[in-house]
Amino acid sequence: MTTQNTEQLYKDNVLGNYGLPPITFTRGRGVRVWDDADKEYFDFCSGIAVLTLGHCHPRLVSAIQSQAGELIHVSNLYRNEKQAQLAAKLNDKAGGGGKVFFCNSGAEANEALIKLSRLYGKAKSGAEAKQFKVIVAEQAFHGRTFGGMSATPQEKIQGGFRPLVPGFEVAPLNDLQAFADKVDEETSAIFVETIQGEGGVNPCSIEFLQGLRKLCDDEGILLLIDEVQCGAGRSGTFFAFEKAGIRPDAIGMAKGLGGGVPIGAVWMDDKHASLFHAGSHGTTFGGTPLICAAALETISVIENEKLLANVSENGAYFMEQLEALKAEYPDYVLDVRGQGYMLGIQIAEAPFEIVVKMRDAGLVVPPAGGNVIRFLPPLIATKADIDAALEIVNSVIAARVAELSAVV
Ligand SMILES: Cc1ncc(COP(=O)(O)O)c(C=O)c1O
């Protein structure tokens, strides 16, 4: 099928809720992806932090193929082995002593976290809607469902969909006092991303995370952490919050956890897991054998191929090189942020044109809020892959800076 056919089929049939460029991707291998004109790109978007192992990792392909030939789906009316094994694995990664709920996306994982905060508030205060408020961070992004959207204090996300779910309060990220000031007798939880992705690659500081943990303990409220984008190894540790030496009461996961298949998961500690009982929450597709087999294999490859060490080491190198770029063009590259393979540069203009120029030059990267260009390579990306991507980043930015100074 040609791009023209695909373009027409999209125009005629696919809802226009994405601003799509005129590109159709047809195949991928490792860190590379090709369009239907056989143009090759470095994929440093990874399906927005999804392709943990890059495109079509042979072990992931084989695990999916083999599970598909065995058992694809049975519903949550019955047990399946792969769900049990994946739950045990994630419980272990979270430090044990908890339970896991499976769903299909980041937004759904966050819905479950928000529902947990309601059950917790009711159990604690003895009445529904007495202790139900959740404090979220400015620039947060928690998804597009009504709960997720209501927890996402951005006009571009919420506009047109009001009235929203009540009870979300907003405080500036990394401002512990501002969060503390918002807590009152109606508060049930604090809910943050360890590293904000869509909001512009804004990491929580270690002190902030530790402070939130203490604040939640002191106030008897839940600390809910959204690791949908920064989790599954992307920051160089399996969960990004590990670097602060804290453990949240519950964790939202999705994206990279399945290496490319649709998955969402929530871990919560046993104390709070008992708030859910049979019939209190559910979803048809969560935790199918097929998806859990893919996630188990993704985690196994992360462990066997020592991808966390790869991400930590080469992520630090990548960051250094981006800092050098900032030093060279301080009026254009205003900031460099992130951890591991979740990095961003804040530039002096809207990022969209530069993202297109990088793509034309063979590097796929996603923009983010606050004039940020994100770099989200697959966890398998090597130093050589990063150097190749940096060559494109450097030349596109050098050309843009030259263009802007010619205008002045
Ligand atoms: C931190 C975070 N939470 C939640 C979501 C929503 O995930 P999904 O698009 O899978 O619903 C995203 C998606 O970008 C995200 O980055």
mmCIF file of C-alpha atoms in Angstrom, residues 51-265:
data_model
loop_
_atom_site.group_PDB
_atom_site.id
_atom_site.type_symbol
_atom_site.label_atom_id
_atom_site.label_comp_id
_atom_site.label_asym_id
_atom_site.label_seq_id
_atom_site.Cartn_x
_atom_site.Cartn_y
_atom_site.Cartn_z
ATOM 1 C CA LEU A 51 9.824 0.364 22.711
ATOM 2 C CA THR A 52 12.098 -0.582 25.602
ATOM 3 C CA LEU A 53 13.979 -3.153 23.494
ATOM 4 C CA GLY A 54 13.750 -1.220 20.228
ATOM 5 C CA HIS A 55 11.848 -2.531 17.244
ATOM 6 C CA CYS A 56 11.222 -6.255 16.873
ATOM 7 C CA HIS A 57 13.752 -7.543 19.412
ATOM 8 C CA PRO A 58 14.107 -11.235 18.463
ATOM 9 C CA ARG A 59 13.450 -12.455 22.018
ATOM 10 C CA LEU A 60 10.284 -10.342 22.326
ATOM 11 C CA VAL A 61 9.047 -11.418 18.888
ATOM 12 C CA SER A 62 9.643 -15.034 19.758
ATOM 13 C CA ALA A 63 7.939 -14.776 23.186
ATOM 14 C CA ILE A 64 4.856 -13.178 21.602
ATOM 15 C CA GLN A 65 4.759 -15.762 18.801
ATOM 16 C CA SER A 66 5.116 -18.662 21.159
ATOM 17 C CA GLN A 67 2.474 -17.374 23.620
ATOM 18 C CA ALA A 68 0.091 -16.599 20.747
ATOM 19 C CA GLY A 69 0.293 -20.249 19.745
ATOM 20 C CA GLU A 70 -0.454 -21.389 23.307
ATOM 21 C CA LEU A 71 -3.092 -19.112 24.891
ATOM 22 C CA ILE A 72 -3.939 -15.509 23.981
ATOM 23 C CA HIS A 73 -6.825 -14.591 26.274
ATOM 24 C CA VAL A 74 -8.975 -16.161 28.984
ATOM 25 C CA SER A 75 -10.599 -13.158 30.790
ATOM 26 C CA ASN A 76 -10.109 -12.267 34.441
ATOM 27 C CA LEU A 77 -12.814 -14.741 35.429
ATOM 28 C CA TYR A 78 -9.997 -17.306 35.479
ATOM 29 C CA ARG A 79 -6.334 -17.433 36.473
ATOM 30 C CA ASN A 80 -3.528 -17.519 33.933
ATOM 31 C CA GLU A 81 0.103 -18.409 34.653
ATOM 32 C CA LYS A 82 1.716 -15.454 32.905
ATOM 33 C CA GLN A 83 -0.305 -12.896 34.887
ATOM 34 C CA ALA A 84 0.717 -14.600 38.127
ATOM 35 C CA GLN A 85 4.384 -14.618 37.088
ATOM 36 C CA LEU A 86 4.373 -10.984 35.966
ATOM 37 C CA ALA A 87 2.629 -9.871 39.164
ATOM 38 C CA ALA A 88 5.308 -11.681 41.200
ATOM 39 C CA LYS A 89 8.046 -10.035 39.126
ATOM 40 C CA LEU A 90 6.619 -6.525 39.563
ATOM 41 C CA ASN A 91 5.978 -7.096 43.251
ATOM 42 C CA ASP A 92 9.622 -8.069 43.550
ATOM 43 C CA LYS A 93 10.759 -4.972 41.611
ATOM 44 C CA ALA A 94 8.665 -2.792 43.955
ATOM 45 C CA GLY A 95 10.286 -4.356 47.011
ATOM 46 C CA GLY A 96 7.647 -7.016 47.808
ATOM 47 C CA GLY A 97 4.678 -6.990 50.159
ATOM 48 C CA GLY A 98 2.150 -5.728 47.656
ATOM 49 C CA LYS A 99 -0.322 -6.687 44.945
ATOM 50 C CA VAL A 100 -0.608 -5.871 41.257
ATOM 51 C CA PHE A 101 -3.621 -4.953 39.128
ATOM 52 C CA PHE A 102 -3.305 -5.181 35.344
ATOM 53 C CA CYS A 103 -4.967 -2.967 32.765
ATOM 54 C CA ASN A 104 -4.174 -1.737 29.269
ATOM 55 C CA SER A 105 -2.741 1.768 29.346
ATOM 56 C CA GLY A 106 -1.205 4.483 31.476
ATOM 57 C CA ALA A 107 -4.479 6.351 31.829
ATOM 58 C CA GLU A 108 -6.183 3.210 33.109
ATOM 59 C CA ALA A 109 -3.376 2.564 35.584
ATOM 60 C CA ASN A 110 -3.836 6.102 36.873
ATOM 61 C CA GLU A 111 -7.611 5.662 37.081
ATOM 62 C CA ALA A 112 -6.962 2.742 39.411
ATOM 63 C CA LEU A 113 -4.633 4.931 41.511
ATOM 64 C CA ILE A 114 -7.308 7.623 41.754
ATOM 65 C CA LYS A 115 -9.921 5.005 42.681
ATOM 66 C CA LEU A 116 -7.528 3.730 45.352
ATOM 67 C CA SER A 117 -7.333 7.265 46.781
ATOM 68 C CA ARG A 118 -11.152 7.360 47.013
ATOM 69 C CA LEU A 119 -11.350 3.958 48.736
ATOM 70 C CA TYR A 120 -8.584 5.013 51.112
ATOM 71 C CA GLY A 121 -10.296 8.304 51.971
ATOM 72 C CA LYS A 122 -13.582 6.551 52.602
ATOM 73 C CA ALA A 123 -11.971 3.888 54.782
ATOM 74 C CA LYS A 124 -10.099 6.514 56.779
ATOM 75 C CA SER A 125 -12.777 9.144 57.250
ATOM 76 C CA GLY A 126 -15.678 6.717 57.380
ATOM 77 C CA ALA A 127 -17.643 8.501 54.662
ATOM 78 C CA GLU A 128 -17.598 8.809 50.922
ATOM 79 C CA ALA A 129 -16.430 12.219 49.596
ATOM 80 C CA LYS A 130 -15.187 13.371 52.996
ATOM 81 C CA GLN A 131 -11.470 12.792 52.362
ATOM 82 C CA PHE A 132 -11.134 12.621 48.597
ATOM 83 C CA LYS A 133 -8.817 15.366 47.371
ATOM 84 C CA VAL A 134 -5.637 14.617 45.445
ATOM 85 C CA ILE A 135 -2.771 17.088 45.091
ATOM 86 C CA VAL A 136 -1.031 16.982 41.712
ATOM 87 C CA ALA A 137 1.854 18.961 40.215
ATOM 88 C CA GLU A 138 1.824 21.828 37.749
ATOM 89 C CA GLN A 139 2.613 20.599 34.201
ATOM 90 C CA ALA A 140 1.624 17.046 35.177
ATOM 91 C CA PHE A 141 0.286 14.618 32.603
ATOM 92 C CA HIS A 142 -1.646 11.614 33.854
ATOM 93 C CA GLY A 143 -3.735 10.595 30.825
ATOM 94 C CA ARG A 144 -6.880 11.342 28.859
ATOM 95 C CA THR A 145 -9.615 9.533 30.771
ATOM 96 C CA PHE A 146 -11.776 11.721 33.002
ATOM 97 C CA GLY A 147 -9.756 10.913 36.112
ATOM 98 C CA GLY A 148 -6.395 11.255 34.361
ATOM 99 C CA MET A 149 -7.458 14.426 32.575
ATOM 100 C CA SER A 150 -8.763 15.968 35.790
ATOM 101 C CA ALA A 151 -5.359 15.228 37.360
ATOM 102 C CA THR A 152 -3.667 16.962 34.399
ATOM 103 C CA PRO A 153 -3.797 20.719 35.042
ATOM 104 C CA GLN A 154 -3.284 21.838 31.451
ATOM 105 C CA GLU A 155 -5.818 23.807 29.447
ATOM 106 C CA LYS A 156 -4.840 22.044 26.198
ATOM 107 C CA ILE A 157 -5.860 18.726 27.781
ATOM 108 C CA GLN A 158 -8.881 19.796 29.864
ATOM 109 C CA GLY A 159 -10.356 22.453 27.543
ATOM 110 C CA GLY A 160 -13.705 21.437 26.043
ATOM 111 C CA PHE A 161 -14.311 18.568 28.466
ATOM 112 C CA ARG A 162 -15.561 20.299 31.608
ATOM 113 C CA PRO A 163 -17.063 19.573 34.098
ATOM 114 C CA LEU A 164 -14.152 17.490 35.285
ATOM 115 C CA VAL A 165 -13.821 15.103 38.222
ATOM 116 C CA PRO A 166 -13.715 17.299 41.339
ATOM 117 C CA GLY A 167 -11.082 17.246 44.045
ATOM 118 C CA PHE A 168 -7.772 17.846 42.277
ATOM 119 C CA GLU A 169 -5.548 20.549 43.764
ATOM 120 C CA VAL A 170 -2.395 21.802 42.071
ATOM 121 C CA ALA A 171 1.004 22.779 43.477
ATOM 122 C CA PRO A 172 4.338 23.592 41.759
ATOM 123 C CA LEU A 173 6.632 20.605 41.202
ATOM 124 C CA ASN A 174 9.574 20.382 43.606
ATOM 125 C CA ASP A 175 7.988 22.904 45.995
ATOM 126 C CA LEU A 176 7.470 20.772 49.089
ATOM 127 C CA GLN A 177 6.070 23.626 51.158
ATOM 128 C CA ALA A 178 3.439 24.370 48.492
ATOM 129 C CA PHE A 179 2.331 20.727 48.560
ATOM 130 C CA ALA A 180 2.289 20.749 52.368
ATOM 131 C CA ASP A 181 0.198 23.943 52.353
ATOM 132 C CA LYS A 182 -2.447 22.277 50.179
ATOM 133 C CA VAL A 183 -2.959 19.322 52.534
ATOM 134 C CA ASP A 184 -6.117 19.592 54.645
ATOM 135 C CA GLU A 185 -8.605 17.228 56.263
ATOM 136 C CA GLU A 186 -10.138 16.473 52.852
ATOM 137 C CA THR A 187 -6.848 15.348 51.260
ATOM 138 C CA SER A 188 -6.431 11.643 50.558
ATOM 139 C CA ALA A 189 -3.324 11.545 48.346
ATOM 140 C CA ILE A 190 -0.422 13.258 46.606
ATOM 141 C CA PHE A 191 0.090 12.116 43.024
ATOM 142 C CA VAL A 192 3.200 12.938 40.942
ATOM 143 C CA GLU A 193 5.307 11.643 38.056
ATOM 144 C CA THR A 194 8.884 10.980 39.194
ATOM 145 C CA ILE A 195 10.020 12.607 35.956
ATOM 146 C CA GLN A 196 7.341 14.573 34.135
ATOM 147 C CA GLY A 197 7.388 13.559 30.482
ATOM 148 C CA GLU A 198 4.751 15.399 28.474
ATOM 149 C CA GLY A 199 5.146 18.455 30.710
ATOM 150 C CA GLY A 200 8.726 18.989 29.532
ATOM 151 C CA VAL A 201 11.066 16.377 31.107
ATOM 152 C CA ASN A 202 10.954 17.799 34.636
ATOM 153 C CA PRO A 203 12.436 15.454 37.253
ATOM 154 C CA CYS A 204 11.362 15.538 40.895
ATOM 155 C CA SER A 205 14.400 16.301 43.019
ATOM 156 C CA ILE A 206 15.515 13.605 45.447
ATOM 157 C CA GLU A 207 14.796 15.912 48.404
ATOM 158 C CA PHE A 208 11.308 16.628 47.071
ATOM 159 C CA LEU A 209 10.476 12.913 46.763
ATOM 160 C CA GLN A 210 11.855 12.208 50.226
ATOM 161 C CA GLY A 211 9.948 15.203 51.571
ATOM 162 C CA LEU A 212 6.713 14.003 49.947
ATOM 163 C CA ARG A 213 7.179 10.558 51.504
ATOM 164 C CA LYS A 214 7.567 12.099 54.949
ATOM 165 C CA LEU A 215 4.700 14.531 54.419
ATOM 166 C CA CYS A 216 2.366 11.699 53.380
ATOM 167 C CA ASP A 217 3.444 9.590 56.373
ATOM 168 C CA ASP A 218 2.985 12.498 58.786
ATOM 169 C CA GLU A 219 -0.423 13.418 57.376
ATOM 170 C CA GLY A 220 -1.662 9.849 56.885
ATOM 171 C CA ILE A 221 -2.272 10.308 53.168
ATOM 172 C CA LEU A 222 -1.195 8.207 50.181
ATOM 173 C CA LEU A 223 1.856 8.835 48.015
ATOM 174 C CA LEU A 224 0.891 7.770 44.492
ATOM 175 C CA ILE A 225 3.612 7.768 41.846
ATOM 176 C CA ASP A 226 3.055 7.751 38.099
ATOM 177 C CA GLU A 227 5.935 5.850 36.478
ATOM 178 C CA VAL A 228 4.086 5.360 33.205
ATOM 179 C CA GLN A 229 6.733 7.154 31.128
ATOM 180 C CA CYS A 230 9.847 7.169 33.317
ATOM 181 C CA GLY A 231 9.508 3.597 34.632
ATOM 182 C CA ALA A 232 10.537 0.169 33.278
ATOM 183 C CA GLY A 233 14.209 1.113 33.308
ATOM 184 C CA ARG A 234 14.123 4.304 31.271
ATOM 185 C CA SER A 235 15.794 6.393 33.981
ATOM 186 C CA GLY A 236 18.573 3.838 34.584
ATOM 187 C CA THR A 237 16.857 2.190 37.572
ATOM 188 C CA PHE A 238 13.752 0.033 37.141
ATOM 189 C CA PHE A 239 11.644 2.665 38.899
ATOM 190 C CA ALA A 240 12.920 6.241 38.744
ATOM 191 C CA PHE A 241 11.926 6.904 42.399
ATOM 192 C CA GLU A 242 14.431 4.255 43.565
ATOM 193 C CA LYS A 243 17.148 6.913 43.360
ATOM 194 C CA ALA A 244 15.466 8.754 46.242
ATOM 195 C CA GLY A 245 15.429 5.588 48.368
ATOM 196 C CA ILE A 246 11.683 5.863 48.913
ATOM 197 C CA ARG A 247 8.761 3.585 48.221
ATOM 198 C CA PRO A 248 5.358 5.002 47.276
ATOM 199 C CA ASP A 249 2.104 3.481 48.510
ATOM 200 C CA ALA A 250 1.132 2.729 44.926
ATOM 201 C CA ILE A 251 2.777 2.924 41.481
ATOM 202 C CA GLY A 252 1.250 3.387 38.026
ATOM 203 C CA MET A 253 3.049 1.651 35.144
ATOM 204 C CA ALA A 254 2.459 1.207 31.405
ATOM 205 C CA LYS A 255 4.301 2.165 28.181
ATOM 206 C CA GLY A 256 7.755 0.500 28.260
ATOM 207 C CA LEU A 257 6.659 -2.349 30.510
ATOM 208 C CA GLY A 258 5.438 -4.470 27.593
ATOM 209 C CA GLY A 259 8.110 -3.469 25.075
ATOM 210 C CA GLY A 260 5.435 -2.394 22.572
ATOM 211 C CA VAL A 261 2.228 -4.244 23.450
ATOM 212 C CA PRO A 262 -0.575 -2.353 25.240
ATOM 213 C CA ILE A 263 -0.198 -2.790 28.980
ATOM 214 C CA GLY A 264 -0.933 -0.924 32.196
ATOM 215 C CA ALA A 265 -0.271 -2.054 35.748
#
